[in-house]
mmCIF file of C-alpha atoms in Angstrom:
data_model
loop_
_atom_site.group_PDB
_atom_site.id
_atom_site.type_symbol
_atom_site.label_atom_id
_atom_site.label_comp_id
_atom_site.label_asym_id
_atom_site.label_seq_id
_atom_site.Cartn_x
_atom_site.Cartn_y
_atom_site.Cartn_z
ATOM 1 C CA UNK A 69 -13.889 -141.558 82.042
ATOM 2 C CA UNK A 70 -15.096 -145.147 81.277
ATOM 3 C CA UNK A 71 -13.104 -148.268 81.744
ATOM 4 C CA UNK A 72 -12.412 -150.438 78.647
ATOM 5 C CA UNK A 73 -10.290 -153.608 78.753
ATOM 6 C CA UNK A 74 -8.535 -152.618 81.915
ATOM 7 C CA UNK A 75 -7.824 -149.069 80.667
ATOM 8 C CA UNK A 76 -9.572 -145.811 81.536
ATOM 9 C CA UNK A 77 -10.653 -144.084 78.370
ATOM 10 C CA UNK A 78 -11.449 -140.282 78.393
ATOM 11 C CA UNK A 79 -14.556 -139.167 76.643
ATOM 12 C CA UNK A 80 -12.459 -136.915 74.473
ATOM 13 C CA UNK A 81 -10.724 -140.065 73.164
ATOM 14 C CA UNK A 82 -14.091 -141.574 72.332
ATOM 15 C CA UNK A 83 -15.078 -138.478 70.458
ATOM 16 C CA UNK A 84 -11.963 -138.671 68.348
ATOM 17 C CA UNK A 85 -12.755 -142.273 67.487
ATOM 18 C CA UNK A 86 -16.556 -141.847 67.252
ATOM 19 C CA UNK A 87 -16.702 -142.849 63.600
ATOM 20 C CA UNK A 88 -14.701 -145.954 64.158
ATOM 21 C CA UNK A 89 -16.833 -146.888 67.146
ATOM 22 C CA UNK A 90 -19.981 -146.279 65.241
ATOM 23 C CA UNK A 91 -18.779 -148.348 62.262
ATOM 24 C CA UNK A 92 -17.955 -151.378 64.467
ATOM 25 C CA UNK A 93 -20.836 -151.336 66.808
ATOM 26 C CA UNK A 94 -23.718 -150.528 64.506
ATOM 27 C CA UNK A 95 -24.283 -154.219 63.714
ATOM 28 C CA UNK A 96 -27.406 -156.095 64.921
ATOM 29 C CA UNK A 97 -25.652 -159.479 65.432
ATOM 30 C CA UNK A 98 -22.834 -157.825 67.425
ATOM 31 C CA UNK A 99 -25.175 -155.885 69.697
ATOM 32 C CA UNK A 100 -27.362 -158.935 70.221
ATOM 33 C CA UNK A 101 -24.334 -161.014 71.123
ATOM 34 C CA UNK A 102 -23.078 -158.340 73.494
ATOM 35 C CA UNK A 103 -26.315 -158.391 75.443
ATOM 36 C CA UNK A 104 -25.954 -162.206 75.734
ATOM 37 C CA UNK A 105 -22.468 -161.791 76.977
ATOM 38 C CA UNK A 106 -23.694 -159.495 79.754
ATOM 39 C CA UNK A 107 -26.324 -162.108 80.767
ATOM 40 C CA UNK A 108 -23.903 -165.056 80.618
ATOM 41 C CA UNK A 109 -21.392 -163.111 82.831
ATOM 42 C CA UNK A 110 -24.013 -162.056 85.316
ATOM 43 C CA UNK A 111 -25.221 -165.574 85.687
ATOM 44 C CA UNK A 112 -21.625 -166.965 85.762
ATOM 45 C CA UNK A 113 -22.457 -169.476 83.148
ATOM 46 C CA UNK A 114 -19.680 -171.695 81.975
ATOM 47 C CA UNK A 115 -21.319 -173.253 78.849
ATOM 48 C CA UNK A 116 -22.112 -170.044 76.959
ATOM 49 C CA UNK A 117 -24.779 -169.112 74.319
ATOM 50 C CA UNK A 118 -22.742 -165.964 73.482
ATOM 51 C CA UNK A 119 -19.482 -165.590 71.611
ATOM 52 C CA UNK A 120 -16.362 -163.297 71.870
ATOM 53 C CA UNK A 121 -16.872 -159.630 71.485
ATOM 54 C CA UNK A 122 -13.104 -158.998 71.030
ATOM 55 C CA UNK A 123 -10.411 -161.206 69.510
ATOM 56 C CA UNK A 124 -6.634 -160.971 69.448
ATOM 57 C CA UNK A 125 -5.085 -162.437 66.283
ATOM 58 C CA UNK A 126 -1.342 -162.818 65.978
ATOM 59 C CA UNK A 127 -0.028 -162.075 62.486
ATOM 60 C CA UNK A 128 3.427 -163.227 63.435
ATOM 61 C CA UNK A 129 5.252 -164.730 66.454
ATOM 62 C CA UNK A 130 8.608 -163.485 65.107
ATOM 63 C CA UNK A 131 10.213 -160.211 66.267
ATOM 64 C CA UNK A 132 13.097 -158.102 65.142
ATOM 65 C CA UNK A 133 13.963 -157.208 68.853
ATOM 66 C CA UNK A 134 15.181 -159.190 71.823
ATOM 67 C CA UNK A 135 13.633 -157.216 74.672
ATOM 68 C CA UNK A 136 14.638 -158.895 77.969
ATOM 69 C CA UNK A 137 11.147 -158.346 79.629
ATOM 70 C CA UNK A 138 9.227 -159.796 76.670
ATOM 71 C CA UNK A 139 7.191 -162.856 77.558
ATOM 72 C CA UNK A 140 8.713 -164.716 74.705
ATOM 73 C CA UNK A 141 12.121 -164.305 76.420
ATOM 74 C CA UNK A 142 10.993 -164.833 79.997
ATOM 75 C CA UNK A 143 9.449 -168.168 79.295
ATOM 76 C CA UNK A 144 11.766 -171.158 78.789
ATOM 77 C CA UNK A 145 9.390 -172.849 76.389
ATOM 78 C CA UNK A 146 9.993 -174.432 73.077
ATOM 79 C CA UNK A 147 7.604 -172.231 71.061
ATOM 80 C CA UNK A 148 7.241 -172.518 67.264
ATOM 81 C CA UNK A 149 7.941 -169.411 65.302
ATOM 82 C CA UNK A 150 6.086 -168.399 62.137
ATOM 83 C CA UNK A 151 3.464 -166.229 60.359
ATOM 84 C CA UNK A 152 -0.268 -166.529 59.712
ATOM 85 C CA UNK A 153 -1.215 -166.568 55.981
ATOM 86 C CA UNK A 154 -3.705 -164.154 54.564
ATOM 87 C CA UNK A 155 -5.992 -167.100 53.803
ATOM 88 C CA UNK A 156 -5.931 -168.273 57.318
ATOM 89 C CA UNK A 157 -6.597 -164.730 58.676
ATOM 90 C CA UNK A 158 -9.634 -164.317 56.373
ATOM 91 C CA UNK A 159 -10.961 -167.703 57.600
ATOM 92 C CA UNK A 160 -10.877 -166.439 61.185
ATOM 93 C CA UNK A 161 -12.280 -163.030 60.364
ATOM 94 C CA UNK A 162 -15.202 -164.587 58.326
ATOM 95 C CA UNK A 163 -16.076 -166.760 61.319
ATOM 96 C CA UNK A 164 -16.005 -164.046 64.051
ATOM 97 C CA UNK A 165 -17.254 -161.055 62.116
ATOM 98 C CA UNK A 166 -20.818 -161.204 63.343
ATOM 99 C CA UNK A 167 -19.928 -161.102 67.071
ATOM 100 C CA UNK A 168 -16.546 -159.499 67.364
ATOM 101 C CA UNK A 169 -16.296 -155.645 67.719
ATOM 102 C CA UNK A 170 -12.689 -155.132 68.643
ATOM 103 C CA UNK A 171 -9.760 -156.848 66.822
ATOM 104 C CA UNK A 172 -6.344 -156.763 68.436
ATOM 105 C CA UNK A 173 -3.521 -157.410 65.885
ATOM 106 C CA UNK A 174 -0.493 -158.676 67.901
ATOM 107 C CA UNK A 175 0.530 -161.081 70.631
ATOM 108 C CA UNK A 176 4.069 -162.318 71.255
ATOM 109 C CA UNK A 177 5.649 -161.064 67.991
ATOM 110 C CA UNK A 178 5.910 -157.889 65.909
ATOM 111 C CA UNK A 179 2.986 -157.620 63.515
ATOM 112 C CA UNK A 180 5.093 -155.997 60.746
ATOM 113 C CA UNK A 181 7.193 -159.155 60.479
ATOM 114 C CA UNK A 182 4.292 -160.499 58.481
ATOM 115 C CA UNK A 183 4.475 -159.367 54.860
ATOM 116 C CA UNK A 184 0.758 -159.654 54.465
ATOM 117 C CA UNK A 185 -0.090 -157.327 57.348
ATOM 118 C CA UNK A 186 -1.374 -154.665 54.998
ATOM 119 C CA UNK A 187 -3.883 -157.123 53.480
ATOM 120 C CA UNK A 188 -4.987 -158.265 56.899
ATOM 121 C CA UNK A 189 -5.776 -154.635 57.961
ATOM 122 C CA UNK A 190 -7.579 -154.001 54.790
ATOM 123 C CA UNK A 191 -9.767 -157.049 55.017
ATOM 124 C CA UNK A 192 -10.694 -156.447 58.640
ATOM 125 C CA UNK A 193 -11.549 -152.834 57.958
ATOM 126 C CA UNK A 194 -13.961 -154.065 55.135
ATOM 127 C CA UNK A 195 -15.690 -156.215 57.787
ATOM 128 C CA UNK A 196 -16.193 -153.063 59.889
ATOM 129 C CA UNK A 197 -14.083 -154.183 62.867
ATOM 130 C CA UNK A 198 -12.502 -151.753 65.209
ATOM 131 C CA UNK A 199 -8.727 -152.565 64.591
ATOM 132 C CA UNK A 200 -6.134 -152.027 67.258
ATOM 133 C CA UNK A 201 -2.481 -152.845 66.554
ATOM 134 C CA UNK A 202 0.595 -152.783 68.903
ATOM 135 C CA UNK A 203 4.108 -152.373 67.448
ATOM 136 C CA UNK A 204 7.643 -151.524 68.675
ATOM 137 C CA UNK A 205 7.692 -148.844 66.032
ATOM 138 C CA UNK A 206 10.770 -149.967 64.252
ATOM 139 C CA UNK A 207 9.077 -150.715 60.972
ATOM 140 C CA UNK A 208 6.753 -147.699 60.899
ATOM 141 C CA UNK A 209 8.713 -146.141 58.083
ATOM 142 C CA UNK A 210 7.217 -143.932 55.388
ATOM 143 C CA UNK A 211 5.850 -146.761 53.378
ATOM 144 C CA UNK A 212 4.240 -148.481 56.390
ATOM 145 C CA UNK A 213 3.005 -145.208 57.774
ATOM 146 C CA UNK A 214 1.134 -144.435 54.587
ATOM 147 C CA UNK A 215 -0.209 -148.062 54.550
ATOM 148 C CA UNK A 216 -1.744 -147.575 58.035
ATOM 149 C CA UNK A 217 -3.373 -144.414 57.078
ATOM 150 C CA UNK A 218 -4.608 -145.593 53.766
ATOM 151 C CA UNK A 219 -5.854 -148.917 55.040
ATOM 152 C CA UNK A 220 -7.667 -147.127 57.911
ATOM 153 C CA UNK A 221 -6.091 -148.745 60.967
ATOM 154 C CA UNK A 222 -8.109 -147.274 63.879
ATOM 155 C CA UNK A 223 -5.775 -147.418 66.856
ATOM 156 C CA UNK A 224 -1.986 -147.829 66.981
ATOM 157 C CA UNK A 225 -0.038 -148.505 70.208
ATOM 158 C CA UNK A 226 3.679 -147.875 69.908
ATOM 159 C CA UNK A 227 5.743 -149.348 72.788
ATOM 160 C CA UNK A 228 8.405 -146.880 73.739
ATOM 161 C CA UNK A 229 10.035 -147.683 77.089
ATOM 162 C CA UNK A 230 12.669 -145.099 77.545
ATOM 163 C CA UNK A 231 12.862 -141.240 77.291
ATOM 164 C CA UNK A 232 16.576 -141.255 76.547
ATOM 165 C CA UNK A 233 18.478 -143.155 73.915
ATOM 166 C CA UNK A 234 20.565 -145.013 76.451
ATOM 167 C CA UNK A 235 17.602 -146.332 78.415
ATOM 168 C CA UNK A 236 15.423 -147.060 75.435
ATOM 169 C CA UNK A 237 17.961 -149.078 73.517
ATOM 170 C CA UNK A 238 18.892 -150.972 76.691
ATOM 171 C CA UNK A 239 15.348 -152.145 77.125
ATOM 172 C CA UNK A 240 14.353 -152.355 73.434
ATOM 173 C CA UNK A 241 17.418 -154.277 72.577
ATOM 174 C CA UNK A 242 18.100 -154.274 68.894
ATOM 175 C CA UNK A 243 16.128 -151.048 68.163
ATOM 176 C CA UNK A 244 17.194 -147.608 67.272
ATOM 177 C CA UNK A 245 15.917 -144.667 69.252
ATOM 178 C CA UNK A 246 16.406 -141.977 66.566
ATOM 179 C CA UNK A 247 14.811 -144.185 63.817
ATOM 180 C CA UNK A 248 11.631 -144.874 65.875
ATOM 181 C CA UNK A 249 11.351 -141.219 66.848
ATOM 182 C CA UNK A 250 11.653 -140.311 63.184
ATOM 183 C CA UNK A 251 8.965 -142.777 62.271
ATOM 184 C CA UNK A 252 6.535 -141.441 64.818
ATOM 185 C CA UNK A 253 7.202 -137.880 63.639
ATOM 186 C CA UNK A 254 6.547 -138.789 60.009
ATOM 187 C CA UNK A 255 3.380 -140.740 60.793
ATOM 188 C CA UNK A 256 1.911 -137.692 62.731
ATOM 189 C CA UNK A 257 3.000 -135.227 60.040
ATOM 190 C CA UNK A 258 1.514 -137.367 57.256
ATOM 191 C CA UNK A 259 -1.845 -137.696 59.054
ATOM 192 C CA UNK A 260 -1.976 -133.922 59.248
ATOM 193 C CA UNK A 261 -0.930 -133.521 55.646
ATOM 194 C CA UNK A 262 -3.647 -135.680 54.268
ATOM 195 C CA UNK A 263 -6.109 -134.365 56.990
ATOM 196 C CA UNK A 264 -6.740 -137.849 58.481
ATOM 197 C CA UNK A 265 -7.313 -138.486 62.120
ATOM 198 C CA UNK A 266 -6.519 -142.177 62.076
ATOM 199 C CA UNK A 267 -4.690 -144.222 63.231
ATOM 200 C CA UNK A 268 -5.137 -142.772 66.666
ATOM 201 C CA UNK A 269 -1.596 -142.980 68.246
ATOM 202 C CA UNK A 270 -0.993 -144.168 71.714
ATOM 203 C CA UNK A 271 2.592 -143.980 72.945
ATOM 204 C CA UNK A 272 2.954 -146.694 75.741
ATOM 205 C CA UNK A 273 5.586 -146.772 78.402
ATOM 206 C CA UNK A 274 6.146 -149.998 80.449
ATOM 207 C CA UNK A 275 7.505 -149.030 83.874
ATOM 208 C CA UNK A 276 10.551 -151.107 84.943
ATOM 209 C CA UNK A 277 13.358 -150.563 87.368
ATOM 210 C CA UNK A 278 15.561 -149.508 84.430
ATOM 211 C CA UNK A 279 13.223 -146.593 83.369
ATOM 212 C CA UNK A 280 11.032 -145.601 86.336
ATOM 213 C CA UNK A 281 13.168 -142.455 86.798
ATOM 214 C CA UNK A 282 12.187 -141.313 83.177
ATOM 215 C CA UNK A 283 8.448 -141.087 83.496
ATOM 216 C CA UNK A 284 8.428 -137.281 83.686
ATOM 217 C CA UNK A 285 10.793 -137.000 80.661
ATOM 218 C CA UNK A 286 8.683 -139.533 78.700
ATOM 219 C CA UNK A 287 5.597 -137.413 79.175
ATOM 220 C CA UNK A 288 7.501 -134.300 77.934
ATOM 221 C CA UNK A 289 8.688 -136.320 74.943
ATOM 222 C CA UNK A 290 5.194 -137.478 74.121
ATOM 223 C CA UNK A 291 3.877 -133.869 74.335
ATOM 224 C CA UNK A 292 6.699 -132.755 71.953
ATOM 225 C CA UNK A 293 5.740 -135.486 69.529
ATOM 226 C CA UNK A 294 1.999 -134.501 69.695
ATOM 227 C CA UNK A 295 0.776 -138.089 69.999
ATOM 228 C CA UNK A 296 -2.942 -138.543 70.715
ATOM 229 C CA UNK A 297 -2.446 -140.315 73.958
ATOM 230 C CA UNK A 298 0.156 -141.835 76.327
ATOM 231 C CA UNK A 299 -0.255 -144.788 78.717
ATOM 232 C CA UNK A 300 2.101 -145.560 81.465
ATOM 233 C CA UNK A 301 1.705 -149.292 82.297
ATOM 234 C CA UNK A 302 2.763 -151.595 84.985
ATOM 235 C CA UNK A 303 4.956 -154.339 83.814
ATOM 236 C CA UNK A 304 3.895 -157.929 84.293
ATOM 237 C CA UNK A 305 6.568 -160.539 84.933
ATOM 238 C CA UNK A 306 5.616 -164.157 84.380
ATOM 239 C CA UNK A 307 9.048 -165.579 85.408
ATOM 240 C CA UNK A 308 9.294 -164.734 89.113
ATOM 241 C CA UNK A 309 13.071 -165.205 89.098
ATOM 242 C CA UNK A 310 13.242 -161.878 87.152
ATOM 243 C CA UNK A 311 11.466 -159.775 89.696
ATOM 244 C CA UNK A 312 14.668 -158.262 91.221
ATOM 245 C CA UNK A 313 15.742 -157.260 87.613
ATOM 246 C CA UNK A 314 12.587 -155.674 86.380
ATOM 247 C CA UNK A 315 10.114 -154.694 89.108
ATOM 248 C CA UNK A 316 10.312 -150.916 89.904
ATOM 249 C CA UNK A 317 11.546 -149.875 93.349
ATOM 250 C CA UNK A 318 8.673 -147.483 93.577
ATOM 251 C CA UNK A 319 5.779 -149.774 94.810
ATOM 252 C CA UNK A 320 3.217 -147.242 93.204
ATOM 253 C CA UNK A 321 4.386 -148.592 89.913
ATOM 254 C CA UNK A 322 3.948 -152.271 90.676
ATOM 255 C CA UNK A 323 1.005 -154.768 90.900
ATOM 256 C CA UNK A 324 0.044 -155.688 94.454
ATOM 257 C CA UNK A 325 1.118 -159.099 93.481
ATOM 258 C CA UNK A 326 4.680 -157.931 93.600
ATOM 259 C CA UNK A 327 4.492 -155.947 96.822
ATOM 260 C CA UNK A 328 4.088 -156.740 100.496
ATOM 261 C CA UNK A 329 0.772 -154.862 100.669
ATOM 262 C CA UNK A 330 -1.230 -158.054 100.168
ATOM 263 C CA UNK A 331 -3.643 -158.973 97.382
ATOM 264 C CA UNK A 332 -7.468 -158.441 97.299
ATOM 265 C CA UNK A 333 -8.462 -161.630 95.589
ATOM 266 C CA UNK A 334 -11.251 -161.773 93.094
ATOM 267 C CA UNK A 335 -12.474 -164.919 91.497
ATOM 268 C CA UNK A 336 -13.251 -163.426 88.273
ATOM 269 C CA UNK A 337 -11.851 -162.527 84.892
ATOM 270 C CA UNK A 338 -13.912 -161.364 81.917
ATOM 271 C CA UNK A 339 -11.717 -162.808 79.196
ATOM 272 C CA UNK A 340 -12.879 -166.339 79.042
ATOM 273 C CA UNK A 341 -16.462 -165.022 78.622
ATOM 274 C CA UNK A 342 -15.856 -162.504 75.927
ATOM 275 C CA UNK A 343 -12.281 -162.597 74.481
ATOM 276 C CA UNK A 344 -10.390 -165.060 72.401
ATOM 277 C CA UNK A 345 -6.691 -165.242 71.400
ATOM 278 C CA UNK A 346 -5.643 -166.947 68.180
ATOM 279 C CA UNK A 347 -1.926 -167.288 67.538
ATOM 280 C CA UNK A 348 -0.314 -167.464 64.220
ATOM 281 C CA UNK A 349 -0.566 -171.301 64.055
ATOM 282 C CA UNK A 350 -4.234 -171.398 65.028
ATOM 283 C CA UNK A 351 -3.744 -172.297 68.662
ATOM 284 C CA UNK A 352 -6.431 -170.796 70.905
ATOM 285 C CA UNK A 353 -5.661 -169.352 74.392
ATOM 286 C CA UNK A 354 -7.866 -167.671 77.012
ATOM 287 C CA UNK A 355 -5.616 -164.551 77.080
ATOM 288 C CA UNK A 356 -2.222 -163.276 75.958
ATOM 289 C CA UNK A 357 -0.414 -163.772 79.249
ATOM 290 C CA UNK A 358 0.975 -167.189 78.424
ATOM 291 C CA UNK A 359 2.622 -169.137 75.595
ATOM 292 C CA UNK A 360 2.584 -172.341 77.513
ATOM 293 C CA UNK A 361 1.001 -175.088 75.411
ATOM 294 C CA UNK A 362 -0.679 -176.548 78.419
ATOM 295 C CA UNK A 363 -3.124 -173.601 78.298
ATOM 296 C CA UNK A 364 -4.074 -174.086 74.762
ATOM 297 C CA UNK A 365 -7.850 -174.692 74.485
ATOM 298 C CA UNK A 366 -7.902 -175.919 70.928
ATOM 299 C CA UNK A 367 -6.814 -175.001 67.423
ATOM 300 C CA UNK A 368 -8.825 -172.827 65.181
ATOM 301 C CA UNK A 369 -7.432 -174.394 61.890
ATOM 302 C CA UNK A 370 -8.135 -177.936 63.016
ATOM 303 C CA UNK A 371 -11.685 -177.399 64.086
ATOM 304 C CA UNK A 372 -14.927 -177.140 62.088
ATOM 305 C CA UNK A 373 -15.563 -173.608 63.590
ATOM 306 C CA UNK A 374 -14.296 -171.600 66.502
ATOM 307 C CA UNK A 375 -17.836 -172.004 68.100
ATOM 308 C CA UNK A 376 -16.881 -175.629 68.533
ATOM 309 C CA UNK A 377 -13.725 -174.586 70.502
ATOM 310 C CA UNK A 378 -15.625 -171.894 72.455
ATOM 311 C CA UNK A 379 -17.721 -174.435 74.392
ATOM 312 C CA UNK A 380 -15.458 -177.468 74.331
ATOM 313 C CA UNK A 381 -14.508 -179.380 77.472
ATOM 314 C CA UNK A 382 -11.260 -177.469 78.034
ATOM 315 C CA UNK A 383 -12.817 -173.983 77.733
ATOM 316 C CA UNK A 384 -15.731 -174.818 79.984
ATOM 317 C CA UNK A 385 -13.455 -176.377 82.472
ATOM 318 C CA UNK A 386 -11.209 -173.242 82.459
ATOM 319 C CA UNK A 387 -14.154 -171.009 83.143
ATOM 320 C CA UNK A 388 -15.184 -173.243 85.992
ATOM 321 C CA UNK A 389 -11.629 -173.059 87.440
ATOM 322 C CA UNK A 390 -11.690 -169.279 87.163
ATOM 323 C CA UNK A 391 -14.861 -169.191 89.275
ATOM 324 C CA UNK A 392 -13.940 -171.788 91.810
ATOM 325 C CA UNK A 393 -10.163 -171.968 92.211
ATOM 326 C CA UNK A 394 -8.433 -169.127 90.350
ATOM 327 C CA UNK A 395 -5.430 -169.483 92.736
ATOM 328 C CA UNK A 396 -4.582 -172.835 91.146
ATOM 329 C CA UNK A 397 -4.019 -171.127 87.724
ATOM 330 C CA UNK A 398 -0.441 -169.832 87.709
ATOM 331 C CA UNK A 399 -0.908 -167.430 84.855
ATOM 332 C CA UNK A 400 -3.764 -165.797 86.887
ATOM 333 C CA UNK A 401 -1.695 -165.211 90.069
ATOM 334 C CA UNK A 402 -0.015 -162.009 88.959
ATOM 335 C CA UNK A 403 -2.721 -160.861 86.563
ATOM 336 C CA UNK A 404 -4.085 -157.293 87.174
ATOM 337 C CA UNK A 405 -7.600 -158.756 86.844
ATOM 338 C CA UNK A 406 -6.872 -160.701 90.052
ATOM 339 C CA UNK A 407 -6.039 -157.655 92.136
ATOM 340 C CA UNK A 408 -7.568 -154.198 92.757
ATOM 341 C CA UNK A 409 -4.422 -152.561 91.339
ATOM 342 C CA UNK A 410 -4.878 -150.787 88.051
ATOM 343 C CA UNK A 411 -2.834 -151.965 85.006
ATOM 344 C CA UNK A 412 -2.444 -148.425 83.705
ATOM 345 C CA UNK A 413 -1.133 -145.655 85.874
ATOM 346 C CA UNK A 414 -1.238 -142.345 84.082
ATOM 347 C CA UNK A 415 -3.297 -141.500 81.024
#
């Protein structure tokens, strides 16, 4: 196995995705930039001569569900809600296409809430980016399933946090267990019918107190559905008042930050050196673990270029803080990158 973005990846997975990986990495500018990233990281530079190798772009901050553990519901912040336009999306892609390899299409909202999502996937594919999208699965109906196949989405994460209808619908409040199961079955059957291997389907299970007893059942369900992969992921709670409600009783399913075992501290996080998050309104954040405007490092749509943001005073200062005083950054205190505990349990 190799580790990629906090997740262990099997060589068999890489083989299934080999054509997508080759398409996105066989680019001289991206490879040259990646080498500079490694040098900048090694030297712990804060003003960088490299640029992101991965980007998270948020098509929409709206969602059809009201999941209680969602960061949008945990934070008591006045966050604006809206969708990115296809013109804005193309502007971002055109600026990052020569350095970025991996494109993550989600953040706080459900991507399918944006009516131009199909055009976004199609455009990013034409630029030879490796496209990964996360969804709650509610809108992966026949029409959208065919769109994902035809537009050549590389990797699809479907969040499915309960093996039984009762548990699933309690956690994924507003969803429909049977409908999502039917959507997954159709997508897999349609891939087989048209003899396509993509999108690669990863069924993801966030372990919480409400569902920790269903892990074994979830694995059986995933096997029955014949998805390509499952991940069982530890849940991150940004609002500490909710710990008693969501943190699993079994400490094997929690970050060290939530246990009494102590934390092995590491003054390091790769994201400010090689990853960028752009929300629907153009606001730029160092990672997806916060929506608090105080951590916004600039606005993509109000700048001449993202390269201007990448080395502005705020970004450079944030990198310095990561290296010298990471404990003072509240969003980093419970981040898996700050402990030796693994974000993903079973693969």
